[in-house]
Amino acid sequence: MKHTFKTNINCGGCIAKVKPVLDQVQEIEQWEVDTAHPDKILTVEGALTADSVMELVQGAGFNISPKKRGLLGWMKS
């Protein structure tokens, strides 16, 4: 399953802080952060629930919320 979130992970230092947290979870197959996107989009693929991903990222000290979908795809807000 693929989950997408808005975060405040916005630089290499932030990624270095969240990397050990996400890398240690075996249920996560792949993850990436688009720091160039205004919403700093975190994409996580694996068997983890969205709530579990949010708990991990919040535990690392970052804000995170699910990215909402519109009727025709991703909403821009």
N, CA, C and O atoms as a Maestro MAE file, in Angstrom:
{
 s_m_m2io_version
 :::
 2.0.0
}

f_m_ct {
 s_m_title
 :::
 protein
 m_atom[308] {
  # First column is atom index #
  i_m_mmod_type
  r_m_x_coord
  r_m_y_coord
  r_m_z_coord
  i_m_residue_number
  s_m_chain_name
  s_m_pdb_residue_name
  s_m_pdb_atom_name
  i_m_atomic_number
  :::
  1 25 0.832 -1.173 0.000 1 A "MET " " N  " 7
  2 3 0.000 0.000 0.000 1 A "MET " " CA " 6
  3 2 0.883 1.245 0.000 1 A "MET " " C  " 6
  4 15 1.951 1.273 0.612 1 A "MET " " O  " 8
  5 25 0.416 2.257 -0.693 2 A "LYS " " N  " 7
  6 3 1.174 3.503 -0.806 2 A "LYS " " CA " 6
  7 2 0.426 4.602 -0.063 2 A "LYS " " C  " 6
  8 15 -0.773 4.794 -0.267 2 A "LYS " " O  " 8
  9 25 1.143 5.326 0.804 3 A "HIS " " N  " 7
  10 3 0.563 6.425 1.565 3 A "HIS " " CA " 6
  11 2 1.327 7.699 1.224 3 A "HIS " " C  " 6
  12 15 2.542 7.675 1.028 3 A "HIS " " O  " 8
  13 25 0.599 8.809 1.157 4 A "THR " " N  " 7
  14 3 1.213 10.099 0.867 4 A "THR " " CA " 6
  15 2 0.777 11.107 1.925 4 A "THR " " C  " 6
  16 15 -0.394 11.167 2.302 4 A "THR " " O  " 8
  17 25 1.743 11.899 2.396 5 A "PHE " " N  " 7
  18 3 1.483 12.820 3.503 5 A "PHE " " CA " 6
  19 2 2.098 14.188 3.228 5 A "PHE " " C  " 6
  20 15 3.080 14.313 2.496 5 A "PHE " " O  " 8
  21 25 1.500 15.199 3.829 6 A "LYS " " N  " 7
  22 3 2.105 16.520 3.902 6 A "LYS " " CA " 6
  23 2 2.932 16.543 5.182 6 A "LYS " " C  " 6
  24 15 2.483 16.068 6.225 6 A "LYS " " O  " 8
  25 25 4.149 17.099 5.100 7 A "THR " " N  " 7
  26 3 5.013 17.140 6.288 7 A "THR " " CA " 6
  27 2 5.723 18.487 6.374 7 A "THR " " C  " 6
  28 15 5.536 19.360 5.527 7 A "THR " " O  " 8
  29 25 6.532 18.637 7.403 8 A "ASN " " N  " 7
  30 3 7.445 19.775 7.478 8 A "ASN " " CA " 6
  31 2 8.903 19.294 7.411 8 A "ASN " " C  " 6
  32 15 9.806 19.953 7.924 8 A "ASN " " O  " 8
  33 25 9.116 18.149 6.778 9 A "ILE " " N  " 7
  34 3 10.467 17.627 6.533 9 A "ILE " " CA " 6
  35 2 11.005 18.398 5.329 9 A "ILE " " C  " 6
  36 15 10.635 18.109 4.191 9 A "ILE " " O  " 8
  37 25 11.883 19.384 5.578 10 A "ASN " " N  " 7
  38 3 12.207 20.308 4.489 10 A "ASN " " CA " 6
  39 2 13.679 20.441 4.120 10 A "ASN " " C  " 6
  40 15 14.031 21.310 3.322 10 A "ASN " " O  " 8
  41 25 14.548 19.602 4.682 11 A "CYS " " N  " 7
  42 3 15.960 19.740 4.332 11 A "CYS " " CA " 6
  43 2 16.689 18.420 4.575 11 A "CYS " " C  " 6
  44 15 16.120 17.460 5.094 11 A "CYS " " O  " 8
  45 25 17.949 18.400 4.190 12 A "GLY " " N  " 7
  46 3 18.747 17.196 4.382 12 A "GLY " " CA " 6
  47 2 18.907 16.834 5.847 12 A "GLY " " C  " 6
  48 15 18.961 15.654 6.195 12 A "GLY " " O  " 8
  49 25 18.985 17.838 6.705 13 A "GLY " " N  " 7
  50 3 19.096 17.584 8.137 13 A "GLY " " CA " 6
  51 2 17.847 16.904 8.684 13 A "GLY " " C  " 6
  52 15 17.925 16.013 9.529 13 A "GLY " " O  " 8
  53 25 16.701 17.341 8.188 14 A "CYS " " N  " 7
  54 3 15.429 16.728 8.611 14 A "CYS " " CA " 6
  55 2 15.371 15.280 8.130 14 A "CYS " " C  " 6
  56 15 14.971 14.386 8.875 14 A "CYS " " O  " 8
  57 25 15.770 15.060 6.892 15 A "ILE " " N  " 7
  58 3 15.755 13.697 6.346 15 A "ILE " " CA " 6
  59 2 16.704 12.803 7.145 15 A "ILE " " C  " 6
  60 15 16.388 11.646 7.420 15 A "ILE " " O  " 8
  61 25 17.861 13.340 7.515 16 A "ALA " " N  " 7
  62 3 18.811 12.562 8.318 16 A "ALA " " CA " 6
  63 2 18.216 12.196 9.676 16 A "ALA " " C  " 6
  64 15 18.559 11.159 10.245 16 A "ALA " " O  " 8
  65 25 17.335 13.036 10.193 17 A "LYS " " N  " 7
  66 3 16.715 12.758 11.490 17 A "LYS " " CA " 6
  67 2 15.619 11.694 11.387 17 A "LYS " " C  " 6
  68 15 15.469 10.869 12.288 17 A "LYS " " O  " 8
  69 25 14.851 11.711 10.287 18 A "VAL " " N  " 7
  70 3 13.737 10.770 10.156 18 A "VAL " " CA " 6
  71 2 14.185 9.436 9.527 18 A "VAL " " C  " 6
  72 15 13.514 8.417 9.693 18 A "VAL " " O  " 8
  73 25 15.297 9.447 8.820 19 A "LYS " " N  " 7
  74 3 15.770 8.247 8.112 19 A "LYS " " CA " 6
  75 2 15.947 7.030 9.023 19 A "LYS " " C  " 6
  76 15 15.432 5.961 8.696 19 A "LYS " " O  " 8
  77 25 16.650 7.150 10.147 20 A "PRO " " N  " 7
  78 3 16.808 5.948 10.979 20 A "PRO " " CA " 6
  79 2 15.484 5.425 11.533 20 A "PRO " " C  " 6
  80 15 15.333 4.228 11.775 20 A "PRO " " O  " 8
  81 25 14.540 6.321 11.727 21 A "VAL " " N  " 7
  82 3 13.226 5.920 12.256 21 A "VAL " " CA " 6
  83 2 12.474 5.094 11.214 21 A "VAL " " C  " 6
  84 15 11.930 4.034 11.528 21 A "VAL " " O  " 8
  85 25 12.446 5.584 9.973 22 A "LEU " " N  " 7
  86 3 11.699 4.883 8.918 22 A "LEU " " CA " 6
  87 2 12.460 3.655 8.409 22 A "LEU " " C  " 6
  88 15 11.847 2.642 8.073 22 A "LEU " " O  " 8
  89 25 13.781 3.743 8.351 23 A "ASP " " N  " 7
  90 3 14.576 2.622 7.836 23 A "ASP " " CA " 6
  91 2 14.509 1.389 8.740 23 A "ASP " " C  " 6
  92 15 14.689 0.271 8.258 23 A "ASP " " O  " 8
  93 25 14.256 1.566 10.029 24 A "GLN " " N  " 7
  94 3 14.247 0.432 10.951 24 A "GLN " " CA " 6
  95 2 12.965 -0.394 10.873 24 A "GLN " " C  " 6
  96 15 12.906 -1.489 11.434 24 A "GLN " " O  " 8
  97 25 11.939 0.111 10.190 25 A "VAL " " N  " 7
  98 3 10.645 -0.572 10.133 25 A "VAL " " CA " 6
  99 2 10.624 -1.515 8.933 25 A "VAL " " C  " 6
  100 15 10.675 -1.070 7.787 25 A "VAL " " O  " 8
  101 25 10.550 -2.814 9.199 26 A "GLN " " N  " 7
  102 3 10.614 -3.795 8.123 26 A "GLN " " CA " 6
  103 2 9.400 -3.739 7.201 26 A "GLN " " C  " 6
  104 15 9.500 -4.120 6.035 26 A "GLN " " O  " 8
  105 25 8.268 -3.276 7.695 27 A "GLU " " N  " 7
  106 3 7.058 -3.201 6.875 27 A "GLU " " CA " 6
  107 2 7.132 -2.092 5.824 27 A "GLU " " C  " 6
  108 15 6.324 -2.069 4.895 27 A "GLU " " O  " 8
  109 25 8.084 -1.181 5.959 28 A "ILE " " N  " 7
  110 3 8.249 -0.109 4.969 28 A "ILE " " CA " 6
  111 2 9.199 -0.604 3.890 28 A "ILE " " C  " 6
  112 15 10.367 -0.888 4.158 28 A "ILE " " O  " 8
  113 25 8.681 -0.705 2.655 29 A "GLU " " N  " 7
  114 3 9.498 -1.167 1.529 29 A "GLU " " CA " 6
  115 2 10.333 -0.033 0.948 29 A "GLU " " C  " 6
  116 15 11.484 -0.228 0.557 29 A "GLU " " O  " 8
  117 25 9.726 1.167 0.898 30 A "GLN " " N  " 7
  118 3 10.399 2.311 0.283 30 A "GLN " " CA " 6
  119 2 9.758 3.583 0.809 30 A "GLN " " C  " 6
  120 15 8.558 3.613 1.082 30 A "GLN " " O  " 8
  121 25 10.557 4.631 0.953 31 A "TRP " " N  " 7
  122 3 9.997 5.931 1.325 31 A "TRP " " CA " 6
  123 2 10.850 7.026 0.704 31 A "TRP " " C  " 6
  124 15 12.032 6.825 0.423 31 A "TRP " " O  " 8
  125 25 10.239 8.181 0.493 32 A "GLU " " N  " 7
  126 3 10.971 9.336 -0.024 32 A "GLU " " CA " 6
  127 2 10.231 10.606 0.361 32 A "GLU " " C  " 6
  128 15 9.022 10.597 0.596 32 A "GLU " " O  " 8
  129 25 10.985 11.701 0.421 33 A "VAL " " N  " 7
  130 3 10.407 13.009 0.719 33 A "VAL " " CA " 6
  131 2 10.731 13.940 -0.432 33 A "VAL " " C  " 6
  132 15 11.885 14.040 -0.850 33 A "VAL " " O  " 8
  133 25 9.717 14.623 -0.945 34 A "ASP " " N  " 7
  134 3 9.921 15.623 -1.977 34 A "ASP " " CA " 6
  135 2 10.046 16.977 -1.290 34 A "ASP " " C  " 6
  136 15 9.049 17.662 -1.062 34 A "ASP " " O  " 8
  137 25 11.287 17.360 -0.961 35 A "THR " " N  " 7
  138 3 11.502 18.613 -0.238 35 A "THR " " CA " 6
  139 2 11.332 19.829 -1.143 35 A "THR " " C  " 6
  140 15 11.226 20.951 -0.648 35 A "THR " " O  " 8
  141 25 11.303 19.629 -2.454 36 A "ALA " " N  " 7
  142 3 11.085 20.739 -3.380 36 A "ALA " " CA " 6
  143 2 9.607 21.116 -3.467 36 A "ALA " " C  " 6
  144 15 9.277 22.242 -3.840 36 A "ALA " " O  " 8
  145 25 8.726 20.192 -3.128 37 A "HIS " " N  " 7
  146 3 7.278 20.454 -3.167 37 A "HIS " " CA " 6
  147 2 6.908 21.360 -1.991 37 A "HIS " " C  " 6
  148 15 7.439 21.185 -0.895 37 A "HIS " " O  " 8
  149 25 6.018 22.314 -2.196 38 A "PRO " " N  " 7
  150 3 5.635 23.211 -1.094 38 A "PRO " " CA " 6
  151 2 5.080 22.475 0.128 38 A "PRO " " C  " 6
  152 15 5.220 22.960 1.251 38 A "PRO " " O  " 8
  153 25 4.457 21.322 -0.072 39 A "ASP " " N  " 7
  154 3 3.887 20.550 1.041 39 A "ASP " " CA " 6
  155 2 4.846 19.497 1.581 39 A "ASP " " C  " 6
  156 15 4.469 18.710 2.449 39 A "ASP " " O  " 8
  157 25 6.083 19.470 1.082 40 A "LYS " " N  " 7
  158 3 7.115 18.520 1.567 40 A "LYS " " CA " 6
  159 2 6.524 17.111 1.662 40 A "LYS " " C  " 6
  160 15 6.415 16.532 2.743 40 A "LYS " " O  " 8
  161 25 6.152 16.584 0.508 41 A "ILE " " N  " 7
  162 3 5.408 15.333 0.418 41 A "ILE " " CA " 6
  163 2 6.273 14.125 0.782 41 A "ILE " " C  " 6
  164 15 7.330 13.894 0.196 41 A "ILE " " O  " 8
  165 25 5.795 13.371 1.757 42 A "LEU " " N  " 7
  166 3 6.406 12.092 2.139 42 A "LEU " " CA " 6
  167 2 5.569 10.979 1.520 42 A "LEU " " C  " 6
  168 15 4.358 10.918 1.731 42 A "LEU " " O  " 8
  169 25 6.209 10.107 0.763 43 A "THR " " N  " 7
  170 3 5.546 8.946 0.180 43 A "THR " " CA " 6
  171 2 6.151 7.690 0.807 43 A "THR " " C  " 6
  172 15 7.368 7.509 0.817 43 A "THR " " O  " 8
  173 25 5.285 6.837 1.323 44 A "VAL " " N  " 7
  174 3 5.726 5.602 1.976 44 A "VAL " " CA " 6
  175 2 4.997 4.431 1.337 44 A "VAL " " C  " 6
  176 15 3.773 4.446 1.208 44 A "VAL " " O  " 8
  177 25 5.758 3.414 0.936 45 A "GLU " " N  " 7
  178 3 5.176 2.189 0.388 45 A "GLU " " CA " 6
  179 2 5.506 1.030 1.304 45 A "GLU " " C  " 6
  180 15 6.638 0.892 1.768 45 A "GLU " " O  " 8
  181 25 4.504 0.194 1.563 46 A "GLY " " N  " 7
  182 3 4.720 -0.969 2.407 46 A "GLY " " CA " 6
  183 2 3.443 -1.416 3.077 46 A "GLY " " C  " 6
  184 15 2.351 -0.977 2.717 46 A "GLY " " O  " 8
  185 25 3.586 -2.291 4.053 47 A "ALA " " N  " 7
  186 3 2.432 -2.895 4.712 47 A "ALA " " CA " 6
  187 2 1.983 -2.120 5.941 47 A "ALA " " C  " 6
  188 15 1.071 -2.557 6.644 47 A "ALA " " O  " 8
  189 25 2.600 -0.986 6.212 48 A "LEU " " N  " 7
  190 3 2.260 -0.187 7.387 48 A "LEU " " CA " 6
  191 2 1.001 0.640 7.144 48 A "LEU " " C  " 6
  192 15 0.743 1.065 6.017 48 A "LEU " " O  " 8
  193 25 0.215 0.869 8.199 49 A "THR " " N  " 7
  194 3 -0.957 1.735 8.061 49 A "THR " " CA " 6
  195 2 -0.521 3.195 8.060 49 A "THR " " C  " 6
  196 15 0.571 3.536 8.515 49 A "THR " " O  " 8
  197 25 -1.391 4.041 7.543 50 A "ALA " " N  " 7
  198 3 -1.109 5.480 7.524 50 A "ALA " " CA " 6
  199 2 -0.941 6.002 8.953 50 A "ALA " " C  " 6
  200 15 -0.068 6.830 9.209 50 A "ALA " " O  " 8
  201 25 -1.759 5.530 9.869 51 A "ASP " " N  " 7
  202 3 -1.655 5.968 11.264 51 A "ASP " " CA " 6
  203 2 -0.297 5.596 11.859 51 A "ASP " " C  " 6
  204 15 0.290 6.378 12.607 51 A "ASP " " O  " 8
  205 25 0.196 4.416 11.531 52 A "SER " " N  " 7
  206 3 1.501 3.988 12.056 52 A "SER " " CA " 6
  207 2 2.624 4.856 11.514 52 A "SER " " C  " 6
  208 15 3.544 5.211 12.250 52 A "SER " " O  " 8
  209 25 2.557 5.202 10.226 53 A "VAL " " N  " 7
  210 3 3.571 6.083 9.632 53 A "VAL " " CA " 6
  211 2 3.528 7.443 10.325 53 A "VAL " " C  " 6
  212 15 4.568 8.017 10.649 53 A "VAL " " O  " 8
  213 25 2.322 7.950 10.548 54 A "MET " " N  " 7
  214 3 2.189 9.256 11.186 54 A "MET " " CA " 6
  215 2 2.767 9.230 12.599 54 A "MET " " C  " 6
  216 15 3.414 10.191 13.014 54 A "MET " " O  " 8
  217 25 2.548 8.153 13.339 55 A "GLU " " N  " 7
  218 3 3.108 8.045 14.695 55 A "GLU " " CA " 6
  219 2 4.632 8.050 14.653 55 A "GLU " " C  " 6
  220 15 5.273 8.701 15.478 55 A "GLU " " O  " 8
  221 25 5.213 7.333 13.702 56 A "LEU " " N  " 7
  222 3 6.673 7.280 13.586 56 A "LEU " " CA " 6
  223 2 7.256 8.656 13.284 56 A "LEU " " C  " 6
  224 15 8.223 9.081 13.917 56 A "LEU " " O  " 8
  225 25 6.666 9.345 12.318 57 A "VAL " " N  " 7
  226 3 7.201 10.649 11.899 57 A "VAL " " CA " 6
  227 2 6.993 11.692 12.999 57 A "VAL " " C  " 6
  228 15 7.872 12.518 13.248 57 A "VAL " " O  " 8
  229 25 5.845 11.655 13.649 58 A "GLN " " N  " 7
  230 3 5.609 12.574 14.769 58 A "GLN " " CA " 6
  231 2 6.585 12.284 15.907 58 A "GLN " " C  " 6
  232 15 7.076 13.205 16.560 58 A "GLN " " O  " 8
  233 25 6.863 11.010 16.139 59 A "GLY " " N  " 7
  234 3 7.816 10.628 17.178 59 A "GLY " " CA " 6
  235 2 9.222 11.126 16.889 59 A "GLY " " C  " 6
  236 15 10.017 11.326 17.807 59 A "GLY " " O  " 8
  237 25 9.531 11.328 15.601 60 A "ALA " " N  " 7
  238 3 10.833 11.863 15.209 60 A "ALA " " CA " 6
  239 2 10.848 13.391 15.300 60 A "ALA " " C  " 6
  240 15 11.883 14.022 15.082 60 A "ALA " " O  " 8
  241 25 9.688 13.983 15.624 61 A "GLY " " N  " 7
  242 3 9.642 15.425 15.843 61 A "GLY " " CA " 6
  243 2 9.104 16.246 14.687 61 A "GLY " " C  " 6
  244 15 9.335 17.454 14.640 61 A "GLY " " O  " 8
  245 25 8.399 15.634 13.758 62 A "PHE " " N  " 7
  246 3 7.896 16.364 12.598 62 A "PHE " " CA " 6
  247 2 6.375 16.366 12.550 62 A "PHE " " C  " 6
  248 15 5.711 15.476 13.081 62 A "PHE " " O  " 8
  249 25 5.845 17.396 11.897 63 A "ASN " " N  " 7
  250 3 4.409 17.467 11.642 63 A "ASN " " CA " 6
  251 2 4.098 16.636 10.410 63 A "ASN " " C  " 6
  252 15 4.873 16.611 9.454 63 A "ASN " " O  " 8
  253 25 2.956 15.955 10.438 64 A "ILE " " N  " 7
  254 3 2.558 15.126 9.306 64 A "ILE " " CA " 6
  255 2 1.038 15.022 9.275 64 A "ILE " " C  " 6
  256 15 0.389 14.899 10.314 64 A "ILE " " O  " 8
  257 25 0.482 15.073 8.072 65 A "SER " " N  " 7
  258 3 -0.961 14.873 7.899 65 A "SER " " CA " 6
  259 2 -1.181 14.184 6.560 65 A "SER " " C  " 6
  260 15 -0.390 14.365 5.635 65 A "SER " " O  " 8
  261 25 -2.246 13.397 6.447 66 A "PRO " " N  " 7
  262 3 -2.499 12.694 5.185 66 A "PRO " " CA " 6
  263 2 -2.741 13.684 4.053 66 A "PRO " " C  " 6
  264 15 -3.392 14.710 4.247 66 A "PRO " " O  " 8
  265 25 -2.220 13.377 2.882 67 A "LYS " " N  " 7
  266 3 -2.481 14.179 1.693 67 A "LYS " " CA " 6
  267 2 -3.852 13.795 1.178 67 A "LYS " " C  " 6
  268 15 -4.125 12.619 0.934 67 A "LYS " " O  " 8
  269 25 -4.722 14.793 1.012 68 A "LYS " " N  " 7
  270 3 -6.093 14.526 0.590 68 A "LYS " " CA " 6
  271 2 -6.191 14.403 -0.921 68 A "LYS " " C  " 6
  272 15 -5.457 15.049 -1.668 68 A "LYS " " O  " 8
  273 25 -7.123 13.552 -1.351 69 A "ARG " " N  " 7
  274 3 -7.375 13.361 -2.776 69 A "ARG " " CA " 6
  275 2 -8.647 14.073 -3.177 69 A "ARG " " C  " 6
  276 15 -9.631 14.054 -2.438 69 A "ARG " " O  " 8
  277 25 -8.638 14.698 -4.336 70 A "GLY " " N  " 7
  278 3 -9.835 15.289 -4.897 70 A "GLY " " CA " 6
  279 2 -10.503 14.299 -5.827 70 A "GLY " " C  " 6
  280 15 -10.028 13.172 -5.970 70 A "GLY " " O  " 8
  281 25 -11.574 14.686 -6.452 71 A "LEU " " N  " 7
  282 3 -12.288 13.798 -7.359 71 A "LEU " " CA " 6
  283 2 -11.464 13.452 -8.586 71 A "LEU " " C  " 6
  284 15 -11.611 12.363 -9.143 71 A "LEU " " O  " 8
  285 25 -10.607 14.353 -9.012 72 A "LEU " " N  " 7
  286 3 -9.827 14.138 -10.236 72 A "LEU " " CA " 6
  287 2 -8.358 13.870 -9.941 72 A "LEU " " C  " 6
  288 15 -7.527 13.950 -10.845 72 A "LEU " " O  " 8
  289 25 -8.032 13.562 -8.727 73 A "GLY " " N  " 7
  290 3 -6.640 13.302 -8.391 73 A "GLY " " CA " 6
  291 2 -6.247 14.060 -7.154 73 A "GLY " " C  " 6
  292 15 -7.081 14.287 -6.277 73 A "GLY " " O  " 8
  293 25 -5.002 14.455 -7.063 74 A "TRP " " N  " 7
  294 3 -4.495 15.141 -5.886 74 A "TRP " " CA " 6
  295 2 -4.979 16.569 -5.864 74 A "TRP " " C  " 6
  296 15 -4.982 17.261 -6.882 74 A "TRP " " O  " 8
  297 25 -5.394 17.003 -4.672 75 A "MET " " N  " 7
  298 3 -5.766 18.396 -4.483 75 A "MET " " CA " 6
  299 2 -4.495 19.219 -4.350 75 A "MET " " C  " 6
  300 15 -3.480 18.719 -3.866 75 A "MET " " O  " 8
  301 25 -4.541 20.458 -4.768 76 A "LYS " " N  " 7
  302 3 -3.357 21.293 -4.713 76 A "LYS " " CA " 6
  303 2 -3.185 21.980 -3.369 76 A "LYS " " C  " 6
  304 15 -2.110 22.520 -3.109 76 A "LYS " " O  " 8
  305 25 -4.191 21.987 -2.504 77 A "SER " " N  " 7
  306 3 -4.057 22.695 -1.225 77 A "SER " " CA " 6
  307 2 -3.348 21.868 -0.197 77 A "SER " " C  " 6
  308 15 -3.154 22.318 0.932 77 A "SER " " O  " 8
  :::
 }
 m_bond[307] {
  # First column is bond index #
  i_m_from
  i_m_to
  i_m_order
  :::
  1 1 2 1
  2 2 3 1
  3 3 4 2
  4 3 5 1
  5 5 6 1
  6 6 7 1
  7 7 8 2
  8 7 9 1
  9 9 10 1
  10 10 11 1
  11 11 12 2
  12 11 13 1
  13 13 14 1
  14 14 15 1
  15 15 16 2
  16 15 17 1
  17 17 18 1
  18 18 19 1
  19 19 20 2
  20 19 21 1
  21 21 22 1
  22 22 23 1
  23 23 24 2
  24 23 25 1
  25 25 26 1
  26 26 27 1
  27 27 28 2
  28 27 29 1
  29 29 30 1
  30 30 31 1
  31 31 32 2
  32 31 33 1
  33 33 34 1
  34 34 35 1
  35 35 36 2
  36 35 37 1
  37 37 38 1
  38 38 39 1
  39 39 40 2
  40 39 41 1
  41 41 42 1
  42 42 43 1
  43 43 44 2
  44 43 45 1
  45 45 46 1
  46 46 47 1
  47 47 48 2
  48 47 49 1
  49 49 50 1
  50 50 51 1
  51 51 52 2
  52 51 53 1
  53 53 54 1
  54 54 55 1
  55 55 56 2
  56 55 57 1
  57 57 58 1
  58 58 59 1
  59 59 60 2
  60 59 61 1
  61 61 62 1
  62 62 63 1
  63 63 64 2
  64 63 65 1
  65 65 66 1
  66 66 67 1
  67 67 68 2
  68 67 69 1
  69 69 70 1
  70 70 71 1
  71 71 72 2
  72 71 73 1
  73 73 74 1
  74 74 75 1
  75 75 76 2
  76 75 77 1
  77 77 78 1
  78 78 79 1
  79 79 80 2
  80 79 81 1
  81 81 82 1
  82 82 83 1
  83 83 84 2
  84 83 85 1
  85 85 86 1
  86 86 87 1
  87 87 88 2
  88 87 89 1
  89 89 90 1
  90 90 91 1
  91 91 92 2
  92 91 93 1
  93 93 94 1
  94 94 95 1
  95 95 96 2
  96 95 97 1
  97 97 98 1
  98 98 99 1
  99 99 100 2
  100 99 101 1
  101 101 102 1
  102 102 103 1
  103 103 104 2
  104 103 105 1
  105 105 106 1
  106 106 107 1
  107 107 108 2
  108 107 109 1
  109 109 110 1
  110 110 111 1
  111 111 112 2
  112 111 113 1
  113 113 114 1
  114 114 115 1
  115 115 116 2
  116 115 117 1
  117 117 118 1
  118 118 119 1
  119 119 120 2
  120 119 121 1
  121 121 122 1
  122 122 123 1
  123 123 124 2
  124 123 125 1
  125 125 126 1
  126 126 127 1
  127 127 128 2
  128 127 129 1
  129 129 130 1
  130 130 131 1
  131 131 132 2
  132 131 133 1
  133 133 134 1
  134 134 135 1
  135 135 136 2
  136 135 137 1
  137 137 138 1
  138 138 139 1
  139 139 140 2
  140 139 141 1
  141 141 142 1
  142 142 143 1
  143 143 144 2
  144 143 145 1
  145 145 146 1
  146 146 147 1
  147 147 148 2
  148 147 149 1
  149 149 150 1
  150 150 151 1
  151 151 152 2
  152 151 153 1
  153 153 154 1
  154 154 155 1
  155 155 156 2
  156 155 157 1
  157 157 158 1
  158 158 159 1
  159 159 160 2
  160 159 161 1
  161 161 162 1
  162 162 163 1
  163 163 164 2
  164 163 165 1
  165 165 166 1
  166 166 167 1
  167 167 168 2
  168 167 169 1
  169 169 170 1
  170 170 171 1
  171 171 172 2
  172 171 173 1
  173 173 174 1
  174 174 175 1
  175 175 176 2
  176 175 177 1
  177 177 178 1
  178 178 179 1
  179 179 180 2
  180 179 181 1
  181 181 182 1
  182 182 183 1
  183 183 184 2
  184 183 185 1
  185 185 186 1
  186 186 187 1
  187 187 188 2
  188 187 189 1
  189 189 190 1
  190 190 191 1
  191 191 192 2
  192 191 193 1
  193 193 194 1
  194 194 195 1
  195 195 196 2
  196 195 197 1
  197 197 198 1
  198 198 199 1
  199 199 200 2
  200 199 201 1
  201 201 202 1
  202 202 203 1
  203 203 204 2
  204 203 205 1
  205 205 206 1
  206 206 207 1
  207 207 208 2
  208 207 209 1
  209 209 210 1
  210 210 211 1
  211 211 212 2
  212 211 213 1
  213 213 214 1
  214 214 215 1
  215 215 216 2
  216 215 217 1
  217 217 218 1
  218 218 219 1
  219 219 220 2
  220 219 221 1
  221 221 222 1
  222 222 223 1
  223 223 224 2
  224 223 225 1
  225 225 226 1
  226 226 227 1
  227 227 228 2
  228 227 229 1
  229 229 230 1
  230 230 231 1
  231 231 232 2
  232 231 233 1
  233 233 234 1
  234 234 235 1
  235 235 236 2
  236 235 237 1
  237 237 238 1
  238 238 239 1
  239 239 240 2
  240 239 241 1
  241 241 242 1
  242 242 243 1
  243 243 244 2
  244 243 245 1
  245 245 246 1
  246 246 247 1
  247 247 248 2
  248 247 249 1
  249 249 250 1
  250 250 251 1
  251 251 252 2
  252 251 253 1
  253 253 254 1
  254 254 255 1
  255 255 256 2
  256 255 257 1
  257 257 258 1
  258 258 259 1
  259 259 260 2
  260 259 261 1
  261 261 262 1
  262 262 263 1
  263 263 264 2
  264 263 265 1
  265 265 266 1
  266 266 267 1
  267 267 268 2
  268 267 269 1
  269 269 270 1
  270 270 271 1
  271 271 272 2
  272 271 273 1
  273 273 274 1
  274 274 275 1
  275 275 276 2
  276 275 277 1
  277 277 278 1
  278 278 279 1
  279 279 280 2
  280 279 281 1
  281 281 282 1
  282 282 283 1
  283 283 284 2
  284 283 285 1
  285 285 286 1
  286 286 287 1
  287 287 288 2
  288 287 289 1
  289 289 290 1
  290 290 291 1
  291 291 292 2
  292 291 293 1
  293 293 294 1
  294 294 295 1
  295 295 296 2
  296 295 297 1
  297 297 298 1
  298 298 299 1
  299 299 300 2
  300 299 301 1
  301 301 302 1
  302 302 303 1
  303 303 304 2
  304 303 305 1
  305 305 306 1
  306 306 307 1
  307 307 308 2
  :::
 }
}
